[in-house]
mmCIF file as gemmi writes it, N, C-alpha and C atoms, coordinates in Angstrom:
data_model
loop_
_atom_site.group_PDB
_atom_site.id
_atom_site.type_symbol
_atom_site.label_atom_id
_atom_site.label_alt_id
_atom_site.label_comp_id
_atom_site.label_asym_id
_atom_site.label_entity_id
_atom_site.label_seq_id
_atom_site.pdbx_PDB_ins_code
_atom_site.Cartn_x
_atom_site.Cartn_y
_atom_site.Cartn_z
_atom_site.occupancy
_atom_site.B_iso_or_equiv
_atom_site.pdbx_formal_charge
_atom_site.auth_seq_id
_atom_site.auth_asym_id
_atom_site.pdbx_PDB_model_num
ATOM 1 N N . UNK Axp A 1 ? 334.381 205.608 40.098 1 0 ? 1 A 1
ATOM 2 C CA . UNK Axp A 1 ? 335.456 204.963 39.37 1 0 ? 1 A 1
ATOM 3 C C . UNK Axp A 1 ? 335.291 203.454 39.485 1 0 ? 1 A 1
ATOM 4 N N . UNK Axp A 2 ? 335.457 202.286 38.33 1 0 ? 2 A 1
ATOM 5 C CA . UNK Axp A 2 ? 334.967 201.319 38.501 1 0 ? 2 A 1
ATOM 6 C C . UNK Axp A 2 ? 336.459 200.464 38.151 1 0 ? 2 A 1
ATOM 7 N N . UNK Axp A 3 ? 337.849 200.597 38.611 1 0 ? 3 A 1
ATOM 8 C CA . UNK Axp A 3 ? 338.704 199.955 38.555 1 0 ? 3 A 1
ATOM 9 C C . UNK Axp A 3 ? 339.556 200.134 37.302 1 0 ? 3 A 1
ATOM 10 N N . UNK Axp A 4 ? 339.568 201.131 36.957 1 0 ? 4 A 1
ATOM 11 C CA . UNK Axp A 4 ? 340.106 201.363 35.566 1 0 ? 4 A 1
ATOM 12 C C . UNK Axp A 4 ? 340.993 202.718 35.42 1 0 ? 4 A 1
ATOM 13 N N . UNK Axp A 5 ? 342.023 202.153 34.866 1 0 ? 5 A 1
ATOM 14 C CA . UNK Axp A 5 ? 343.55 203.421 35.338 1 0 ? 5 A 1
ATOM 15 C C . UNK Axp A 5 ? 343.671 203.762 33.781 1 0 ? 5 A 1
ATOM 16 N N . UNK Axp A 6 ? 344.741 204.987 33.566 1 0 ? 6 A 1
ATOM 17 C CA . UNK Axp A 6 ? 345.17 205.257 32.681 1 0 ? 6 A 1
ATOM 18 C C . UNK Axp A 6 ? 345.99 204.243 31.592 1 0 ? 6 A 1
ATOM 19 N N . UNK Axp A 7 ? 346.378 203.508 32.481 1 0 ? 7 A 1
ATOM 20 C CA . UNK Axp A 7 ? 346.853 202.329 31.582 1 0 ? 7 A 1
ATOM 21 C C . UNK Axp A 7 ? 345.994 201.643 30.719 1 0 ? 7 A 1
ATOM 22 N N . UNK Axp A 8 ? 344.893 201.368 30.833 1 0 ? 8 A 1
ATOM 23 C CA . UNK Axp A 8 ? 343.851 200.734 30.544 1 0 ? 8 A 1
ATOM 24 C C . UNK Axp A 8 ? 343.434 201.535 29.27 1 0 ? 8 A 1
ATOM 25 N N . UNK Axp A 9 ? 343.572 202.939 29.78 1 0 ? 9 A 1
ATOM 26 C CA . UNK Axp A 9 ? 342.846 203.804 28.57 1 0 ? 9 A 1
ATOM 27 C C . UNK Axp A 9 ? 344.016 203.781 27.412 1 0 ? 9 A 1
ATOM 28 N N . UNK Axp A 10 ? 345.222 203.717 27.807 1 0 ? 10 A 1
ATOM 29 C CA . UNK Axp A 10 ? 346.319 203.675 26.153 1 0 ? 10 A 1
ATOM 30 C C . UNK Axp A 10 ? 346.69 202.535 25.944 1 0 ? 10 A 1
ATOM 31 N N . UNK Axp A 11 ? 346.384 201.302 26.566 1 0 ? 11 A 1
ATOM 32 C CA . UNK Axp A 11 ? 345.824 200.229 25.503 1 0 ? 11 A 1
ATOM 33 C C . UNK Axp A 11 ? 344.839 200.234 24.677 1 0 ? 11 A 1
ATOM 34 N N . UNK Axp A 12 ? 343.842 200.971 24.983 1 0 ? 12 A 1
ATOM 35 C CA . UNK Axp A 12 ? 342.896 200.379 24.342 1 0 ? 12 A 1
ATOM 36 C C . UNK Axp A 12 ? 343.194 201.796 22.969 1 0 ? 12 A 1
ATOM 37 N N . UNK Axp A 13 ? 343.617 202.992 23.084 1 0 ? 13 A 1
ATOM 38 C CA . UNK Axp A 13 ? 344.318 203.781 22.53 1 0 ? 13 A 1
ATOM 39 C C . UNK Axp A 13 ? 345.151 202.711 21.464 1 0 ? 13 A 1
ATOM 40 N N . UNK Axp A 14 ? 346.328 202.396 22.078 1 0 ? 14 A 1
ATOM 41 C CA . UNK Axp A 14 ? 346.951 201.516 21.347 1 0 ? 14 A 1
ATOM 42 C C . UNK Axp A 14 ? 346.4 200.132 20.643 1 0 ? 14 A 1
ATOM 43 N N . UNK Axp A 15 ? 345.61 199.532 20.318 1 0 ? 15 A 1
ATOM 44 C CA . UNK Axp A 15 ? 344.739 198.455 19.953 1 0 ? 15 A 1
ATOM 45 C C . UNK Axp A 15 ? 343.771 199.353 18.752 1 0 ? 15 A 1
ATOM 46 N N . UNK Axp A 16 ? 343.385 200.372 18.694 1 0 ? 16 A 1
ATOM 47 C CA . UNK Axp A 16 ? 342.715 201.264 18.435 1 0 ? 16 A 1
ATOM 48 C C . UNK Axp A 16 ? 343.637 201.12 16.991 1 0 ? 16 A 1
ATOM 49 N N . UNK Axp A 17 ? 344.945 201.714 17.309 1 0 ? 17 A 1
ATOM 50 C CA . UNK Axp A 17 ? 346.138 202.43 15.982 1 0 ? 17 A 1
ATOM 51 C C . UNK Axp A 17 ? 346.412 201.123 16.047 1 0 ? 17 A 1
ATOM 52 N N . UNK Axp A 18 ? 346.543 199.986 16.292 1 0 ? 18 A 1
ATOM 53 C CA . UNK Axp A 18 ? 346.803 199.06 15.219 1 0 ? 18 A 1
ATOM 54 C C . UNK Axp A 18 ? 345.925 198.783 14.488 1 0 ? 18 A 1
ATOM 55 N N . UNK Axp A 19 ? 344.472 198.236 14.937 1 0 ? 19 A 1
ATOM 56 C CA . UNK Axp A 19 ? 343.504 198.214 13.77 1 0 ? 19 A 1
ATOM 57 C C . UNK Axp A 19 ? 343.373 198.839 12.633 1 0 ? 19 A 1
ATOM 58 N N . UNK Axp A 20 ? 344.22 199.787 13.113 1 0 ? 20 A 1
ATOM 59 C CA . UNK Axp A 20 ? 344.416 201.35 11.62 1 0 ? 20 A 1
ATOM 60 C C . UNK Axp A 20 ? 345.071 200.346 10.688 1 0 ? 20 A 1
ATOM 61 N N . UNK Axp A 21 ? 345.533 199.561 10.569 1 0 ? 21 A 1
ATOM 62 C CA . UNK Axp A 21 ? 346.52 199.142 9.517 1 0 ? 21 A 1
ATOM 63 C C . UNK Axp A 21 ? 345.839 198.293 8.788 1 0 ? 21 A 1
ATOM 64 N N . UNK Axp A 22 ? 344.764 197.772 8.773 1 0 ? 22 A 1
ATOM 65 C CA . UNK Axp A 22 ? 343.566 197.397 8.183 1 0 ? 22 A 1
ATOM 66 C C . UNK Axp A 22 ? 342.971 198.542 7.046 1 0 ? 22 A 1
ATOM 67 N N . UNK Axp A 23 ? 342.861 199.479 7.297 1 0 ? 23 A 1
ATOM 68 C CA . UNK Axp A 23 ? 342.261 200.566 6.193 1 0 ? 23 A 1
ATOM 69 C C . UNK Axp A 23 ? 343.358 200.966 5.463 1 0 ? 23 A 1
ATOM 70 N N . UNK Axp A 24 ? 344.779 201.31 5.398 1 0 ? 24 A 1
ATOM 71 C CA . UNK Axp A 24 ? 345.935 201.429 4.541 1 0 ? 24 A 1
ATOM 72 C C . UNK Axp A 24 ? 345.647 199.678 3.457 1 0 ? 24 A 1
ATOM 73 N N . UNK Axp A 25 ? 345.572 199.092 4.499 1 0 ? 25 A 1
ATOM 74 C CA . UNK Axp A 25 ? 346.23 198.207 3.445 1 0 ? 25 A 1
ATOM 75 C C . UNK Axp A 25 ? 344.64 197.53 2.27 1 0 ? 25 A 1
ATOM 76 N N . UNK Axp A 26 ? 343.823 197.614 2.91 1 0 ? 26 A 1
ATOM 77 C CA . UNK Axp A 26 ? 342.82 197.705 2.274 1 0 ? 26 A 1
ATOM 78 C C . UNK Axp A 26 ? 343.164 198.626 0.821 1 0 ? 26 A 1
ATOM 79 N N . UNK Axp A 27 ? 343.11 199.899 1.155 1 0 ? 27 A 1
ATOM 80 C CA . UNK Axp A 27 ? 343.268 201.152 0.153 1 0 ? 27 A 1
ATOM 81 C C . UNK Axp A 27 ? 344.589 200.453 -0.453 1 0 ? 27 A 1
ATOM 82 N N . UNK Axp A 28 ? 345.59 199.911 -0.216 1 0 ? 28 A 1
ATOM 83 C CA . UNK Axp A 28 ? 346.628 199.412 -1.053 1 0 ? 28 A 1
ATOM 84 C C . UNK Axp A 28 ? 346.663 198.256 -2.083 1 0 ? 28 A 1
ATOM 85 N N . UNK Axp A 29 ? 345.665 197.181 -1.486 1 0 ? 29 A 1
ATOM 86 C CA . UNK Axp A 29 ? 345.193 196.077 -2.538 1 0 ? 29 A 1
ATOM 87 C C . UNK Axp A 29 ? 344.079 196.514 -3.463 1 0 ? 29 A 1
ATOM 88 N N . UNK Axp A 30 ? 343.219 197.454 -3.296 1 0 ? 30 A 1
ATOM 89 C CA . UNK Axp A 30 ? 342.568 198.278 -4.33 1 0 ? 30 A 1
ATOM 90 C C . UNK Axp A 30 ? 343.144 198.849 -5.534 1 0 ? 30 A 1
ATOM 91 N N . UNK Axp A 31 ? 344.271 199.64 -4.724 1 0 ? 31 A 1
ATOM 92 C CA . UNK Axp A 31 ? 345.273 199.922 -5.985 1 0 ? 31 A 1
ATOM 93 C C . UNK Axp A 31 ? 346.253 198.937 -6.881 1 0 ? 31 A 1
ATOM 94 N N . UNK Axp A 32 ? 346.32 197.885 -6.036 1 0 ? 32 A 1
ATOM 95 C CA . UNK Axp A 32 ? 346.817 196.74 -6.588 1 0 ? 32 A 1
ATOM 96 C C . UNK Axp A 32 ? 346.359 196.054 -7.651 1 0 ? 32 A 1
ATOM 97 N N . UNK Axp A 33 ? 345.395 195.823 -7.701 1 0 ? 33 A 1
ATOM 98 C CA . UNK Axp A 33 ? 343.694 195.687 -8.22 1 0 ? 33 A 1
ATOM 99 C C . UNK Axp A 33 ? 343.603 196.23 -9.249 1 0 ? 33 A 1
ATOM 100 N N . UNK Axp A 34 ? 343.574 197.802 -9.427 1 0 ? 34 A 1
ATOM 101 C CA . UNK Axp A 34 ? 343.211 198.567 -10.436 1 0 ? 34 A 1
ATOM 102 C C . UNK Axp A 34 ? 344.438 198.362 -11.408 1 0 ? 34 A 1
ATOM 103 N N . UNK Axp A 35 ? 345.71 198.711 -10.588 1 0 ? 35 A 1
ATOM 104 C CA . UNK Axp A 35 ? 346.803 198.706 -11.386 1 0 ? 35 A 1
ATOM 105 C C . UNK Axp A 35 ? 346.874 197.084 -12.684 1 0 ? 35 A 1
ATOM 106 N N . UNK Axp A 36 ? 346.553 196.564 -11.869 1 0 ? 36 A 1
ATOM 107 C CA . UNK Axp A 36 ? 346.759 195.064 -12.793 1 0 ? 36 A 1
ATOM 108 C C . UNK Axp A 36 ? 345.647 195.121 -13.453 1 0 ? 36 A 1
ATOM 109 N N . UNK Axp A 37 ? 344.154 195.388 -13.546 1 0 ? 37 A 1
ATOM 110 C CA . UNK Axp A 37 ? 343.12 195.391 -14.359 1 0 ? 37 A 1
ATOM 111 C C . UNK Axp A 37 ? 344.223 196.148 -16.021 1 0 ? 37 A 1
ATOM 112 N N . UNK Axp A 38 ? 344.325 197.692 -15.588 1 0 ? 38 A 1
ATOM 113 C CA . UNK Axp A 38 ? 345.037 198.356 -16.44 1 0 ? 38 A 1
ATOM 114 C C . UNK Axp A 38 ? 345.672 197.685 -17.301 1 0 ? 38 A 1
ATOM 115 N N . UNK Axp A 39 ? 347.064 196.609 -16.436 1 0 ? 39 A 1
ATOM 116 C CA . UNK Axp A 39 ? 348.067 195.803 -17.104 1 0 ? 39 A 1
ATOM 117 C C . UNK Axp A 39 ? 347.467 195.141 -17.847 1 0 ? 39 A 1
ATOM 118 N N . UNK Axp A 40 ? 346.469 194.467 -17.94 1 0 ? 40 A 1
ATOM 119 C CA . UNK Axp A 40 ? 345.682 193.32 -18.4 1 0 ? 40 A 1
ATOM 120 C C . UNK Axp A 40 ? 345.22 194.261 -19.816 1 0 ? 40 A 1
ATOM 121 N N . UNK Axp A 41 ? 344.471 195.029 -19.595 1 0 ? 41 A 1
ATOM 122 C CA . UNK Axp A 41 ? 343.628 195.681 -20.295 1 0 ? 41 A 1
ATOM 123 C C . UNK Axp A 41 ? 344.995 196.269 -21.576 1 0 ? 41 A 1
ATOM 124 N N . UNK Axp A 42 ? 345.992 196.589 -21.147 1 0 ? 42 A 1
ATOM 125 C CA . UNK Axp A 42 ? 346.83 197.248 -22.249 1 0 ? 42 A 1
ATOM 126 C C . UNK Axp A 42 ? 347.562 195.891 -22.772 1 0 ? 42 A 1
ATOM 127 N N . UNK Axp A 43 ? 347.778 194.487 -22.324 1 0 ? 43 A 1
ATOM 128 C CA . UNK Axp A 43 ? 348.305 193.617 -22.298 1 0 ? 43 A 1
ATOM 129 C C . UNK Axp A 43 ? 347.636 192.376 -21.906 1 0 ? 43 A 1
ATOM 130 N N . UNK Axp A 44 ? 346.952 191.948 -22.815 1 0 ? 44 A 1
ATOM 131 C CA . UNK Axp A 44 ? 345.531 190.684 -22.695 1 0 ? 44 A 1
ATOM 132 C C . UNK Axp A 44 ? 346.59 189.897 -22.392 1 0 ? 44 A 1
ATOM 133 N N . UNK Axp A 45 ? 347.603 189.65 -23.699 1 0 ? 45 A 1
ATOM 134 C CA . UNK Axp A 45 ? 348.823 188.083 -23.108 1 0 ? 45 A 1
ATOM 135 C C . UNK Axp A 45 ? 349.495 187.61 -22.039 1 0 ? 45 A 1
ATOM 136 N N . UNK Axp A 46 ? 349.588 188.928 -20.816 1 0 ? 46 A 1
ATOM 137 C CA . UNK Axp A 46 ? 350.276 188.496 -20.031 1 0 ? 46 A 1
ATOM 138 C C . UNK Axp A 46 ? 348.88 188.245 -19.091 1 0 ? 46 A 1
ATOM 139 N N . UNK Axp A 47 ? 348.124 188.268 -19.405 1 0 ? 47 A 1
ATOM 140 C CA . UNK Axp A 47 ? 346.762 187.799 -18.09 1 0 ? 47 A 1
ATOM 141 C C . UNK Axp A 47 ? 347.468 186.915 -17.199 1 0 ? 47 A 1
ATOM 142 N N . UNK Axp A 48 ? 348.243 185.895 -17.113 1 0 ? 48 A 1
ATOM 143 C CA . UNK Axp A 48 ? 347.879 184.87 -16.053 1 0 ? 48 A 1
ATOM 144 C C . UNK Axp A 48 ? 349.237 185.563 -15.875 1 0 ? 48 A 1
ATOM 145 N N . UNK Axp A 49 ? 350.374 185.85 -16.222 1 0 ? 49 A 1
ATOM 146 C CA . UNK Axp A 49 ? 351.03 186.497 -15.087 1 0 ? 49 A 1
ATOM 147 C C . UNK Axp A 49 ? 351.125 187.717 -14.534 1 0 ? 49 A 1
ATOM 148 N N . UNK Axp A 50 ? 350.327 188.215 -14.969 1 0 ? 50 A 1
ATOM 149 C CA . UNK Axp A 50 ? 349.952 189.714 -14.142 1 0 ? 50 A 1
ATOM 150 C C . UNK Axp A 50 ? 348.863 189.257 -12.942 1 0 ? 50 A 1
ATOM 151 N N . UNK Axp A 51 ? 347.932 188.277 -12.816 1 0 ? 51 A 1
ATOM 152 C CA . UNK Axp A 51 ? 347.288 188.026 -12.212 1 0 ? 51 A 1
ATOM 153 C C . UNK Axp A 51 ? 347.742 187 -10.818 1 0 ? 51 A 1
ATOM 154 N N . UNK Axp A 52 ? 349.028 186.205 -11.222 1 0 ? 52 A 1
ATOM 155 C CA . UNK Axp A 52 ? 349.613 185.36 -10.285 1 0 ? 52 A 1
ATOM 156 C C . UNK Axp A 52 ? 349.983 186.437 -9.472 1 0 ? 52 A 1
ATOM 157 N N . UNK Axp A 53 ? 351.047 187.327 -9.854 1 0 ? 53 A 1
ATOM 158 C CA . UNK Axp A 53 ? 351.82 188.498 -9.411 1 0 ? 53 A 1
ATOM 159 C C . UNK Axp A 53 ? 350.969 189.016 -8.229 1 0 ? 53 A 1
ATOM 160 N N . UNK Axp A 54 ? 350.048 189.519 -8.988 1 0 ? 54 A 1
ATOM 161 C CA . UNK Axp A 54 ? 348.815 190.669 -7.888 1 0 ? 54 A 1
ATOM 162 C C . UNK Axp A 54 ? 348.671 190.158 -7.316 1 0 ? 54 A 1
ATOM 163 N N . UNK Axp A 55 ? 347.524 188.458 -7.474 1 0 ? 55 A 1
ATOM 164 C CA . UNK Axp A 55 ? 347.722 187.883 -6.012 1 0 ? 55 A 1
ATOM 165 C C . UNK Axp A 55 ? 348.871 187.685 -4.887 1 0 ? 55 A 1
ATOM 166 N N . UNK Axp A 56 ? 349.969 187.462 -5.46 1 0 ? 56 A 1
ATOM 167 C CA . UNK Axp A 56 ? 351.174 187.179 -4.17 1 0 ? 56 A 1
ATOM 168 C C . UNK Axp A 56 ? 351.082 188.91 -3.604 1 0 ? 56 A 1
ATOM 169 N N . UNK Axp A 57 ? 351.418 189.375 -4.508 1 0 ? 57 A 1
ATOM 170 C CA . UNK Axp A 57 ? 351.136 190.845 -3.482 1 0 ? 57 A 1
ATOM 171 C C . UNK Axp A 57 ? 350.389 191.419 -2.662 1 0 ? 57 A 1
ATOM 172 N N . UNK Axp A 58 ? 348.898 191.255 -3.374 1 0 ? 58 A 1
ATOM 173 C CA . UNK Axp A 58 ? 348.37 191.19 -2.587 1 0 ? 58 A 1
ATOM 174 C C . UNK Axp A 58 ? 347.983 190.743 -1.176 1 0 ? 58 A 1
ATOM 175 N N . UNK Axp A 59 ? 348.288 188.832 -1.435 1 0 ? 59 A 1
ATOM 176 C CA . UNK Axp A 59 ? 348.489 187.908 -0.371 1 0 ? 59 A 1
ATOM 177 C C . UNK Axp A 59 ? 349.558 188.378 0.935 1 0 ? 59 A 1
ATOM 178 N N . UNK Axp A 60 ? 350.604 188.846 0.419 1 0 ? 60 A 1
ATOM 179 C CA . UNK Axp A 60 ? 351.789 190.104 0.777 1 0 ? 60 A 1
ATOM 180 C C . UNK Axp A 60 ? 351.436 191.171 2.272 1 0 ? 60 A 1
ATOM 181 N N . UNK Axp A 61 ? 350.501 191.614 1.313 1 0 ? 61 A 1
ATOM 182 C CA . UNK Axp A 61 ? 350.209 193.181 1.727 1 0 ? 61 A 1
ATOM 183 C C . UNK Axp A 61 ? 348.772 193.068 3.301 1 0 ? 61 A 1
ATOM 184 N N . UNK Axp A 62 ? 348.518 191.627 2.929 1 0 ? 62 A 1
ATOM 185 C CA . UNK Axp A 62 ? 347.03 191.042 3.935 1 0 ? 62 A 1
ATOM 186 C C . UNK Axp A 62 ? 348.09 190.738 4.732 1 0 ? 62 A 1
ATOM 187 N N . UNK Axp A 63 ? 349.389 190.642 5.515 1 0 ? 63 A 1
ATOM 188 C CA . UNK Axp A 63 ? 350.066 190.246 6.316 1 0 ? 63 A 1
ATOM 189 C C . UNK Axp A 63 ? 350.043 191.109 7.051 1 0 ? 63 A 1
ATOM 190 N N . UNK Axp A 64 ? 349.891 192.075 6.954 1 0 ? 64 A 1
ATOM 191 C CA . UNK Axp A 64 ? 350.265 193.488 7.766 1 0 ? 64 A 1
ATOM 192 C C . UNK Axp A 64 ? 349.01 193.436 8.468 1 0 ? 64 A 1
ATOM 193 N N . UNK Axp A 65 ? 347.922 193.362 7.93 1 0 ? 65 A 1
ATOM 194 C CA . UNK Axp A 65 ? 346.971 193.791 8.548 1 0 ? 65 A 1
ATOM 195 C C . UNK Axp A 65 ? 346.196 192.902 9.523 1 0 ? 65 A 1
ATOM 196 N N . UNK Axp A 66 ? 346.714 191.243 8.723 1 0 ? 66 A 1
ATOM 197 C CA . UNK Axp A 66 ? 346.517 190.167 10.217 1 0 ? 66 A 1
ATOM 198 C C . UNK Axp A 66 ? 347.299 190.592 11.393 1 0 ? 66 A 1
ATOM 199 N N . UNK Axp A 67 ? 348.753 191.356 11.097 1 0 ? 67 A 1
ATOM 200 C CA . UNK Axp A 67 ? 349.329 191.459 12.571 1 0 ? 67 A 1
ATOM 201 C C . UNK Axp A 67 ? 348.916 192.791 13.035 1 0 ? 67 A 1
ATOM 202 N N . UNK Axp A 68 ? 348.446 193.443 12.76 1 0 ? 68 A 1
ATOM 203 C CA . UNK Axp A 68 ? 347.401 194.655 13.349 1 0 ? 68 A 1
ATOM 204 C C . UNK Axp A 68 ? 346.549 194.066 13.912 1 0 ? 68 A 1
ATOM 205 N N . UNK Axp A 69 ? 345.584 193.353 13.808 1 0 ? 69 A 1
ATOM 206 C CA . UNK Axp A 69 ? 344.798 192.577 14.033 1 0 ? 69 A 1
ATOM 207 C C . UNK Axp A 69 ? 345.44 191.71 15.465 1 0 ? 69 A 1
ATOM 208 N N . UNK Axp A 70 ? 346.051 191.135 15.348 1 0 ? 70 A 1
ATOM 209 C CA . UNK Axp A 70 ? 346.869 190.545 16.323 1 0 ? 70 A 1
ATOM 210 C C . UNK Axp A 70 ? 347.403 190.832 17.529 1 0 ? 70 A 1
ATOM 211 N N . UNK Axp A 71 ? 348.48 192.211 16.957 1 0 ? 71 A 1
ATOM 212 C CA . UNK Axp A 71 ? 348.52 193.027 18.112 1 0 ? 71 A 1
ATOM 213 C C . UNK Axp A 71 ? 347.643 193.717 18.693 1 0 ? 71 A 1
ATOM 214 N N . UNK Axp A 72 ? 346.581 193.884 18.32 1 0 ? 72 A 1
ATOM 215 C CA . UNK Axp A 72 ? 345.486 194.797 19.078 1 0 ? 72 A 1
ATOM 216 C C . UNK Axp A 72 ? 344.778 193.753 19.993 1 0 ? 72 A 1
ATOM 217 N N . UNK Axp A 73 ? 344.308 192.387 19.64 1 0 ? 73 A 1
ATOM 218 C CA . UNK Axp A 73 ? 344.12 191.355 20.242 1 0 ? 73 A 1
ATOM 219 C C . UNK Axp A 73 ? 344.87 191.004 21.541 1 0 ? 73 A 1
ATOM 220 N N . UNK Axp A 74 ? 345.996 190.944 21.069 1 0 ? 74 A 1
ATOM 221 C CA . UNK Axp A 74 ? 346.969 190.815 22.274 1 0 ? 74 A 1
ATOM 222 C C . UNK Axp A 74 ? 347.252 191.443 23.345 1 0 ? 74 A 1
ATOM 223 N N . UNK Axp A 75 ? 346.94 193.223 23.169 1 0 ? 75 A 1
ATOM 224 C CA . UNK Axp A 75 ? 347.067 194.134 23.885 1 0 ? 75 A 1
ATOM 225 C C . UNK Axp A 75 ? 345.938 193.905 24.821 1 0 ? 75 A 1
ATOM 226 N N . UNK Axp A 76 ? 344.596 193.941 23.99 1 0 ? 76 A 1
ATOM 227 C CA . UNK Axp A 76 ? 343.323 193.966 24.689 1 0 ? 76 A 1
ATOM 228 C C . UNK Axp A 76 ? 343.359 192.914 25.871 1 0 ? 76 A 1
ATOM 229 N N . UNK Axp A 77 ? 343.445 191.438 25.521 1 0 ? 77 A 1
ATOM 230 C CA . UNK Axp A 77 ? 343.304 190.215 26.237 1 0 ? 77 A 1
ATOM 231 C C . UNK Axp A 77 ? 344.53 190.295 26.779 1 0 ? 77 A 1
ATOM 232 N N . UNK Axp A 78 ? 345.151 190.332 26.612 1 0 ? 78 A 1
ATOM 233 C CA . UNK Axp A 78 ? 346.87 189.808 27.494 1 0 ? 78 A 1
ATOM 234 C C . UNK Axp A 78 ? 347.241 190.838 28.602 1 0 ? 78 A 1
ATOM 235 N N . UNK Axp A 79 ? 346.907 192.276 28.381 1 0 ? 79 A 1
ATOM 236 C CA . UNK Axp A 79 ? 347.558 193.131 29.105 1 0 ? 79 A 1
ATOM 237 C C . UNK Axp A 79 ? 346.491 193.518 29.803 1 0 ? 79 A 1
């Protein structure tokens, strides 16, 4: 045994399932993506505001997954 308890193992467990929130939200700005191509495609005129839109949502939806990112960071180094 080289100094390492159960605690150790469901952090890193836990750091693990936050990184998960990286692949949802990935798969969610894809659909974001497609959905507005569509909009565009049935609706050339609204291009620049279907495209402002997606980005803020998108921009939106990348929040989640910096603090996944974050908390798993935090867990790892801090605890």
């Amino acid at each position: 045994m080289d100094g390492k308890t159960v605690g150790d193992g469901l952090v890193a467990i836990g750091a693990g399932i936050a990184v998960l929130t990286g692949f949802m939200t990935g798969r969610g700005e894809g659909e974001v993506a497609a959905h507005a191509c569509d909009a565009i495609g049935k609706n050339p005129e609204a291009e620049s505001k279907i495209r402002s839109t997606m980005i803020l949502g998108i921009a939106l939806s990348e929040t989640c997954a910096i603090y996944g990112l974050l908390v798993a960071i935090l867990l790892i180094f801090v605890y």
